[in-house]
Amino acid sequence: MIKRGIGKLIWRFVRLFVIAFVGISFLWVLLYRFVNPPVTWLMMSRGFERKAAGKTWKIDKEWKDFDEISINMKKAAIAGEDQSFLEHNGFDFKAIERAIAKNQKSKKVIGGSTISQQTAKNVFLWSGRSYIRKAFEAYFTMLMELLWSKQRIMEVYLNVIEMGDGIYGAEAAAQNYFHKPAANLTRREAAAIAAIFPSPLKRSATNPTRFIRHRRYLIMKNMRRLGPLDF
């Protein structure tokens, strides 16, 4: 009887925890549909990493509304990271299958995350690779796709994504790399920024390696193929 009572108590606790988590996470995602995320876990952790390395604290970011960001930057992000962004519901299963196939043949892990998944990870979760984090990422991605528009997802993505050492968002990247606002980025400049997205701490938009120059070329080529964006 005692074991049975303890089991019921544990089950009740688990059930209440799940209900509370679902309710709080739903309201959290709904809130960010209207309120801009002030800071992310990644920004904070990178700031502490800089301090640990003897550098100054740096979180360089400036929020810009969707219409204040160049169409070139939006196209470059889609062309470089997620060409099916406007068609899928948060997950590109073909890209995931390709990533799994490549990872089986290579020691370097290749991701298949969409812009929606990357936004969920950046805004709501911690960095790192684990099945638990990926499960939470999938959950928050589904909530975002349910509660946000594609325009809102892109707006948040281009304002929070890491684009350099202590640099977050399109506006900070445009100012740091090209000394101009994000609204005035040319096609080539936007492609140069998008080319460093996978590894912004090791790559440069203004001093590109041969690999980054080739990636920039491919992004520009894909940008021409995209045509008008139907947000």
Backbone as numpy.savetxt, mean C-alpha at the origin, in Angstrom:
# Nx Ny Nz CAx CAy CAz Cx Cy Cz
-17.81 -31.57 35.28 -18.63 -30.36 35.28 -17.78 -29.09 35.28
-16.67 -29.13 36.07 -15.81 -27.95 36.16 -15.16 -27.68 34.80
-14.65 -28.77 34.16 -14.02 -28.61 32.84 -15.03 -28.09 31.82
-16.24 -28.60 31.92 -17.29 -28.15 30.99 -17.60 -26.67 31.18
-17.63 -26.24 32.47 -17.90 -24.83 32.76 -16.79 -23.93 32.27
-15.54 -24.39 32.44 -14.39 -23.61 31.96 -14.41 -23.51 30.44
-14.77 -24.63 29.79 -14.85 -24.63 28.33 -15.88 -23.64 27.82
-17.05 -23.59 28.48 -18.09 -22.64 28.09 -17.62 -21.20 28.28
-16.90 -20.98 29.38 -16.41 -19.63 29.68 -15.41 -19.18 28.62
-14.51 -20.10 28.26 -13.52 -19.78 27.23 -14.20 -19.50 25.90
-15.16 -20.33 25.53 -15.88 -20.16 24.27 -16.63 -18.82 24.25
-17.23 -18.45 25.39 -17.94 -17.17 25.49 -16.97 -16.02 25.31
-15.79 -16.13 25.92 -14.77 -15.08 25.80 -14.32 -14.95 24.34
-14.05 -16.08 23.68 -13.61 -16.06 22.28 -14.68 -15.44 21.40
-15.93 -15.82 21.64 -17.03 -15.29 20.83 -17.17 -13.78 21.01
-17.07 -13.30 22.24 -17.15 -11.86 22.50 -15.97 -11.12 21.86
-14.79 -11.74 21.91 -13.60 -11.13 21.32 -13.77 -10.98 19.81
-14.27 -12.04 19.16 -14.47 -12.00 17.70 -15.49 -10.95 17.33
-16.60 -10.90 18.07 -17.65 -9.91 17.79 -17.11 -8.50 17.96
-16.34 -8.28 19.04 -15.77 -6.95 19.28 -14.78 -6.57 18.19
-13.93 -7.53 17.78 -12.94 -7.25 16.74 -13.63 -6.89 15.43
-14.62 -7.66 15.04 -15.34 -7.40 13.79 -16.00 -6.03 13.83
-16.64 -5.72 14.95 -17.33 -4.44 15.08 -16.37 -3.25 15.05
-15.27 -3.36 15.81 -14.30 -2.26 15.86 -13.60 -2.09 14.52
-13.20 -3.18 13.88 -12.50 -3.08 12.59 -13.42 -2.51 11.51
-14.70 -2.89 11.55 -15.67 -2.36 10.59 -15.79 -0.84 10.75
-15.93 -0.38 11.99 -16.05 1.05 12.25 -14.76 1.79 11.90
-13.61 1.15 12.14 -12.31 1.75 11.84 -12.17 2.00 10.34
-12.50 0.98 9.55 -12.40 1.12 8.10 -13.42 2.14 7.60
-14.63 2.10 8.15 -15.66 3.06 7.76 -15.23 4.49 8.09
-14.60 4.68 9.25 -14.12 6.01 9.63 -13.12 6.55 8.61
-12.20 5.70 8.17 -11.17 6.13 7.22 -11.71 6.32 5.81
-12.94 6.00 5.61 -13.58 6.36 4.34 -13.73 7.87 4.26
-13.89 8.51 5.41 -14.13 9.95 5.46 -12.98 10.74 6.10
-12.22 10.08 6.99 -11.13 10.74 7.72 -9.80 10.21 7.20
-8.87 11.10 6.91 -7.57 10.70 6.40 -6.72 10.08 7.51
-6.10 8.92 7.27 -5.24 8.30 8.29 -4.10 9.24 8.68
-3.96 9.58 9.95 -2.93 10.54 10.37 -1.52 9.97 10.31
-1.36 8.68 10.58 -0.05 8.04 10.60 -0.26 6.53 10.47
0.78 5.80 10.08 0.67 4.34 9.96 1.72 3.67 10.82
1.53 2.37 11.06 2.50 1.60 11.84 3.87 1.63 11.16
3.87 1.55 9.83 5.14 1.54 9.09 5.89 2.85 9.30
5.18 3.97 9.23 5.82 5.27 9.45 6.48 5.33 10.82
5.76 4.86 11.83 6.28 4.89 13.19 7.49 3.97 13.35
7.38 2.75 12.82 8.48 1.80 12.96 9.72 2.27 12.21
9.54 2.86 11.02 10.67 3.39 10.27 11.32 4.55 11.03
10.48 5.35 11.69 11.01 6.46 12.47 11.91 5.97 13.59
11.48 4.92 14.28 12.28 4.35 15.36 13.54 3.68 14.81
13.43 3.08 13.63 14.61 2.47 13.00 15.66 3.54 12.68
15.21 4.70 12.22 16.14 5.80 11.95 16.82 6.26 13.24
16.05 6.38 14.30 16.63 6.80 15.59 17.65 5.78 16.08
17.33 4.49 15.92 18.24 3.43 16.35 19.54 3.45 15.55
19.45 3.93 14.31 20.63 4.00 13.43 21.39 5.31 13.61
20.97 6.14 14.56 21.65 7.40 14.82 21.21 8.54 13.92
20.11 8.36 13.22 19.59 9.40 12.33 18.50 10.20 13.05
18.10 11.30 12.46 17.02 12.11 13.03 15.67 11.48 12.71
14.71 11.75 13.55 13.34 11.28 13.32 12.80 11.95 12.06
12.22 11.19 11.15 11.73 11.77 9.91 10.49 11.05 9.41
9.39 11.78 9.33 8.19 11.31 8.65 7.74 12.47 7.76
8.23 12.46 6.55 7.94 13.54 5.59 6.71 13.16 4.78
5.59 13.81 5.05 4.36 13.52 4.34 3.47 14.75 4.31
2.70 14.87 3.27 1.72 15.96 3.16 0.52 15.44 2.38
-0.61 15.38 3.04 -1.80 14.80 2.42 -2.29 15.67 1.27
-2.62 15.01 0.16 -3.22 15.68 -0.99 -4.47 14.92 -1.40
-5.54 15.67 -1.65 -6.77 15.04 -2.10 -6.58 14.42 -3.49
-7.48 13.56 -3.85 -7.39 12.80 -5.10 -7.12 13.71 -6.30
-7.89 14.79 -6.40 -7.77 15.68 -7.56 -6.51 16.54 -7.53
-5.79 16.53 -6.42 -4.56 17.31 -6.31 -3.31 16.50 -6.67
-3.53 15.26 -7.09 -2.43 14.39 -7.50 -2.51 14.16 -9.01
-1.41 14.32 -9.68 -1.37 14.18 -11.13 -1.95 12.86 -11.61
-2.70 12.92 -12.70 -3.22 11.70 -13.31 -2.07 10.78 -13.72
-0.93 11.38 -14.00 0.25 10.58 -14.36 0.69 9.69 -13.20
0.60 10.20 -11.97 1.00 9.41 -10.80 0.02 8.26 -10.59
-1.25 8.51 -10.81 -2.25 7.45 -10.65 -2.05 6.36 -11.70
-1.80 6.78 -12.92 -1.56 5.82 -14.00 -0.28 5.03 -13.76
0.75 5.71 -13.28 2.03 5.05 -13.04 1.89 3.99 -11.95
1.12 4.31 -10.90 0.91 3.35 -9.81 0.20 2.11 -10.32
-0.84 2.32 -11.11 -1.60 1.19 -11.65 -0.74 0.40 -12.64
-0.03 1.12 -13.52 0.80 0.46 -14.53 1.92 -0.35 -13.91
2.46 0.14 -12.80 3.59 -0.53 -12.18 3.23 -1.58 -11.15
2.08 -1.39 -10.48 1.77 -2.26 -9.35 0.54 -3.14 -9.53
-0.46 -2.68 -10.30 -1.73 -3.41 -10.30 -2.58 -2.98 -11.49
-2.30 -3.56 -12.64 -2.98 -3.12 -13.86 -4.46 -3.49 -13.90
-4.89 -4.39 -13.03 -6.31 -4.78 -12.97 -7.04 -4.09 -11.82
-6.43 -3.05 -11.28 -6.97 -2.39 -10.09 -8.44 -2.01 -10.21
-8.83 -1.45 -11.34 -10.20 -0.97 -11.49 -11.20 -2.09 -11.79
-10.70 -3.29 -12.07 -11.58 -4.40 -12.41 -11.78 -5.40 -11.27
-10.74 -5.63 -10.46 -10.86 -6.68 -9.44 -11.55 -6.16 -8.17
-11.86 -7.09 -7.28 -12.52 -6.76 -6.01 -11.55 -6.83 -4.84
-10.29 -6.48 -5.11 -9.30 -6.47 -4.05 -8.20 -7.48 -4.22
-8.46 -8.54 -4.99 -7.48 -9.60 -5.16 -7.33 -9.94 -6.65
-6.09 -10.05 -7.09 -5.79 -10.46 -8.46 -5.24 -11.88 -8.39
-6.12 -12.86 -8.55 -5.73 -14.24 -8.34 -4.74 -14.74 -9.40
-4.81 -14.18 -10.59 -3.83 -14.56 -11.62 -2.43 -14.09 -11.23
-2.35 -12.87 -10.68 -1.05 -12.34 -10.22 -0.52 -13.16 -9.06
-1.42 -13.60 -8.18 -1.00 -14.43 -7.04 -0.46 -15.76 -7.53
-1.14 -16.35 -8.52 -0.68 -17.63 -9.08 0.69 -17.48 -9.73
0.88 -16.37 -10.46 2.18 -16.13 -11.10 3.28 -15.96 -10.05
2.96 -15.24 -8.97 3.94 -15.02 -7.91 4.32 -16.34 -7.24
3.33 -17.19 -7.00 3.61 -18.49 -6.37 4.50 -19.34 -7.27
4.19 -19.33 -8.57 4.99 -20.11 -9.52 6.44 -19.62 -9.57
6.63 -18.29 -9.56 7.98 -17.72 -9.59 8.73 -18.00 -8.30
8.01 -17.94 -7.17 8.66 -18.16 -5.88 9.14 -19.60 -5.71
8.50 -20.52 -6.40 8.92 -21.91 -6.34 10.23 -22.15 -7.08
10.56 -21.24 -8.00 11.76 -21.39 -8.81 12.88 -20.44 -8.39
12.57 -19.51 -7.48 13.54 -18.49 -7.10 13.65 -18.38 -5.59
14.84 -18.01 -5.11 15.05 -17.80 -3.68 14.47 -16.46 -3.23
14.32 -15.52 -4.18 13.77 -14.21 -3.87 12.25 -14.27 -3.88
11.63 -13.84 -2.77 10.18 -13.89 -2.66 9.55 -12.74 -3.44
8.62 -13.07 -4.33 7.93 -12.08 -5.15 6.47 -12.01 -4.70
5.98 -10.80 -4.46 4.60 -10.64 -4.01 3.62 -10.52 -5.16
2.35 -10.79 -4.86 1.30 -10.64 -5.86 0.20 -9.74 -5.35
0.57 -8.83 -4.43 -0.42 -7.98 -3.78 -0.95 -6.90 -4.71
-2.24 -6.63 -4.61 -2.86 -5.55 -5.35 -2.67 -4.23 -4.61
-3.05 -3.14 -5.25 -3.00 -1.85 -4.59 -3.92 -1.84 -3.37
-5.05 -2.50 -3.46 -5.97 -2.59 -2.31 -5.32 -3.32 -1.15
-4.64 -4.43 -1.42 -3.96 -5.17 -0.37 -2.82 -4.36 0.24
-2.07 -3.68 -0.61 -0.96 -2.86 -0.10 -1.47 -1.72 0.78
-2.63 -1.15 0.40 -3.21 -0.08 1.20 -3.67 -0.61 2.55
-4.32 -1.77 2.55 -4.77 -2.40 3.79 -3.59 -2.66 4.71
-2.50 -3.18 4.15 -1.31 -3.49 4.94 -0.71 -2.21 5.52
-0.59 -1.17 4.69 0.05 0.08 5.12 -0.78 0.82 6.17
-2.09 0.84 6.00 -2.94 1.66 6.86 -3.32 0.96 8.17
-3.62 -0.34 8.10 -4.19 -1.02 9.26 -3.28 -2.02 9.96
-2.16 -2.40 9.33 -1.37 -3.49 9.87 0.10 -3.16 10.04
0.81 -4.08 10.61 2.25 -3.97 10.82 2.98 -4.55 9.62
4.27 -4.25 9.49 5.04 -4.79 8.38 5.56 -6.18 8.75
6.03 -6.90 7.75 6.54 -8.25 7.99 5.80 -9.27 7.16
6.31 -10.49 7.19 5.70 -11.57 6.41 5.30 -12.71 7.35
4.03 -13.00 7.39 3.53 -14.14 8.17 2.13 -14.46 7.66
1.71 -15.69 7.89 0.37 -16.09 7.46 -0.71 -15.35 8.24
-0.42 -15.04 9.51 -1.40 -14.31 10.31 -1.61 -12.92 9.75
-0.49 -12.22 9.42 -0.64 -10.87 8.88 -1.33 -10.90 7.53
-1.02 -11.90 6.70 -1.68 -12.01 5.39 -3.17 -12.25 5.55
-3.55 -13.00 6.58 -4.98 -13.25 6.82 -5.69 -11.96 7.20
-5.05 -11.17 8.10 -5.62 -9.88 8.47 -5.65 -8.94 7.26
-4.61 -9.00 6.43 -4.56 -8.17 5.23 -5.74 -8.48 4.30
-6.02 -9.76 4.12 -7.15 -10.16 3.27 -8.47 -9.65 3.86
-8.60 -9.76 5.18 -9.83 -9.31 5.86 -10.03 -7.81 5.68
-9.00 -7.01 5.94 -9.13 -5.56 5.80 -9.29 -5.15 4.34
-8.69 -5.91 3.43 -8.88 -5.61 2.01 -10.34 -5.78 1.62
-10.97 -6.83 2.09 -12.38 -7.06 1.79 -13.26 -5.95 2.37
-12.94 -5.51 3.60 -13.70 -4.42 4.21 -13.54 -3.13 3.41
-12.31 -2.84 2.98 -12.06 -1.63 2.20 -12.82 -1.65 0.89
-12.77 -2.77 0.20 -13.47 -2.88 -1.08 -14.98 -2.76 -0.90
-15.46 -3.15 0.27 -16.89 -3.06 0.57 -17.30 -1.64 0.92
-16.47 -0.95 1.69 -16.85 0.34 2.25 -16.28 1.56 1.53
-15.18 1.38 0.79 -14.55 2.49 0.09 -14.77 2.38 -1.41
-14.65 3.50 -2.09 -14.63 3.49 -3.56 -13.21 3.24 -4.04
-13.06 2.90 -5.31 -11.72 2.73 -5.87 -10.95 4.05 -5.81
-11.67 5.14 -5.97 -11.02 6.46 -5.90 -10.43 6.69 -4.51
-11.19 6.32 -3.47 -10.69 6.51 -2.10 -9.50 5.61 -1.83
-9.55 4.38 -2.31 -8.42 3.47 -2.11 -7.16 4.05 -2.75
-7.29 4.54 -3.97 -6.14 5.12 -4.67 -5.64 6.38 -3.96
-6.57 7.20 -3.49 -6.19 8.42 -2.78 -5.39 8.11 -1.53
-5.86 7.17 -0.73 -5.16 6.80 0.50 -3.81 6.16 0.16
-3.82 5.28 -0.82 -2.59 4.59 -1.24 -1.50 5.58 -1.60
-1.84 6.57 -2.43 -0.85 7.54 -2.90 -0.47 8.57 -1.85
-1.10 8.50 -0.68 -0.73 9.41 0.40 0.02 8.74 1.54
-0.02 7.40 1.61 0.62 6.73 2.74 1.78 5.82 2.35
1.85 5.42 1.07 2.87 4.46 0.68 4.28 5.03 0.86
5.19 4.18 1.27 6.59 4.57 1.47 7.25 4.79 0.11
7.86 5.97 -0.07 8.47 6.32 -1.35 9.93 6.75 -1.21
10.52 6.44 -0.07 11.92 6.80 0.17 12.20 6.75 1.66
13.40 7.09 2.06 13.79 7.07 3.46 13.10 8.20 4.22
12.05 7.86 4.96 11.28 8.86 5.69 10.32 9.63 4.81
10.14 9.20 3.58 9.28 9.89 2.61 8.03 9.06 2.35
6.86 9.67 2.55 5.60 8.94 2.39 4.62 9.76 1.55
4.07 9.12 0.55 3.07 9.77 -0.27 3.63 10.49 -1.47
2.75 10.72 -2.44 3.14 11.31 -3.71 3.65 12.74 -3.58
3.04 13.52 -2.70 3.45 14.92 -2.56 4.88 15.02 -2.02
5.18 14.29 -0.95 6.53 14.33 -0.38 7.56 13.80 -1.38
7.18 12.76 -2.13 8.09 12.20 -3.13 8.36 13.20 -4.24
7.30 13.85 -4.72 7.45 14.84 -5.80 8.34 16.00 -5.36
8.14 16.45 -4.14 8.94 17.57 -3.63 10.40 17.18 -3.42
10.62 15.99 -2.86 11.98 15.54 -2.57 12.77 15.20 -3.83
12.13 14.54 -4.78 12.85 14.06 -5.96 12.87 15.07 -7.11
11.77 15.82 -7.28 11.68 16.69 -8.45 11.36 18.14 -8.11
11.26 18.45 -6.83 11.08 19.83 -6.35 9.85 20.50 -6.98
8.77 19.76 -6.98 7.51 20.28 -7.53 6.35 19.56 -6.84
5.15 20.11 -6.90 4.00 19.43 -6.29 3.59 18.19 -7.08
2.92 17.27 -6.41 2.48 16.03 -7.05 1.52 16.30 -8.20
0.82 17.43 -8.15 -0.13 17.77 -9.21 0.57 18.02 -10.54
1.87 18.36 -10.50 2.58 18.74 -11.72 3.56 17.67 -12.22
3.49 16.48 -11.68 4.40 15.43 -12.11 4.16 15.04 -13.57
5.23 14.94 -14.34 5.11 14.50 -15.72 4.99 12.98 -15.76
4.73 12.46 -16.92 4.60 11.00 -17.08 5.90 10.29 -16.71
7.02 10.83 -17.15 8.33 10.23 -16.87 8.67 10.30 -15.38
8.37 11.43 -14.75 8.66 11.59 -13.33 7.80 10.65 -12.48
6.52 10.56 -12.83 5.63 9.65 -12.09 6.08 8.20 -12.25
6.49 7.84 -13.45 6.97 6.48 -13.70 8.24 6.20 -12.92
9.10 7.21 -12.79 10.35 7.06 -12.04 10.06 6.78 -10.56
9.05 7.47 -10.01 8.67 7.24 -8.62 8.05 5.86 -8.45
7.16 5.50 -9.36 6.50 4.19 -9.28 7.50 3.04 -9.44
8.57 3.29 -10.15 9.57 2.25 -10.40 10.29 1.81 -9.13
10.31 2.66 -8.10 11.01 2.31 -6.87 10.08 1.77 -5.79
8.76 1.70 -6.06 7.80 1.23 -5.06 8.17 -0.08 -4.37
8.61 -1.09 -5.08 8.86 -2.37 -4.40 9.95 -2.30 -3.33
10.89 -1.38 -3.50 12.01 -1.29 -2.54 12.53 0.15 -2.48
11.73 1.07 -1.92 12.08 2.50 -1.96 13.29 2.89 -1.12
13.70 2.05 -0.18 14.86 2.39 0.65 16.18 2.04 -0.03
16.11 1.19 -1.03 17.33 0.74 -1.72 17.45 1.31 -3.12
16.40 1.96 -3.62 16.40 2.44 -4.98 16.15 3.94 -5.04
16.53 4.56 -6.14 16.41 6.00 -6.28 15.63 6.37 -7.55
14.74 7.34 -7.40 13.96 7.80 -8.56 14.78 8.76 -9.42
15.77 9.41 -8.83 16.55 10.41 -9.57 17.95 9.92 -9.95
18.39 8.84 -9.36 19.68 8.25 -9.71 19.48 6.75 -9.95
18.71 6.42 -10.98 18.29 5.04 -11.19 19.40 4.12 -11.71
19.31 2.87 -11.29 20.19 1.84 -11.84 19.64 1.42 -13.20
20.37 0.57 -13.86 19.91 0.07 -15.16 18.57 -0.66 -15.01
18.43 -1.41 -13.93 17.18 -2.13 -13.66 16.01 -1.16 -13.50
16.21 -0.08 -12.73 15.14 0.88 -12.49 14.80 1.65 -13.77
15.81 1.95 -14.58 15.54 2.62 -15.85 14.68 1.73 -16.75
14.96 0.45 -16.75 14.16 -0.48 -17.56 12.74 -0.59 -16.99
12.64 -0.64 -15.69 11.31 -0.72 -15.05 10.52 0.56 -15.34
11.18 1.70 -15.31 10.53 2.98 -15.63 10.01 2.96 -17.06
10.81 2.43 -17.98 10.41 2.32 -19.38 9.16 1.44 -19.52
9.14 0.30 -18.82 7.99 -0.60 -18.90 6.73 0.04 -18.32
6.90 0.79 -17.22 5.75 1.47 -16.61 5.19 2.51 -17.57
6.05 3.28 -18.20 5.59 4.29 -19.16 4.88 3.63 -20.34
5.39 2.50 -20.76 4.77 1.75 -21.86 3.37 1.28 -21.46
3.25 0.78 -20.24 1.95 0.33 -19.74 1.00 1.49 -19.50
1.53 2.64 -19.13 0.69 3.83 -18.94 -0.01 4.22 -20.23
0.71 4.12 -21.34 0.10 4.45 -22.63 -1.01 3.49 -22.99
-0.91 2.26 -22.54 -1.92 1.24 -22.85 -3.18 1.39 -22.01
-3.05 2.02 -20.84 -4.18 2.09 -19.92 -5.35 2.91 -20.46
-5.04 4.01 -21.12 -6.11 4.89 -21.57 -6.72 5.65 -20.40
-7.92 6.22 -20.56 -8.56 6.97 -19.48 -8.85 6.07 -18.27
-8.73 6.62 -17.08 -9.03 5.86 -15.86 -10.46 6.18 -15.41
-11.27 5.17 -15.24 -12.68 5.36 -14.90 -12.88 5.25 -13.40
-12.53 6.33 -12.69 -12.74 6.35 -11.23 -14.15 6.84 -10.93
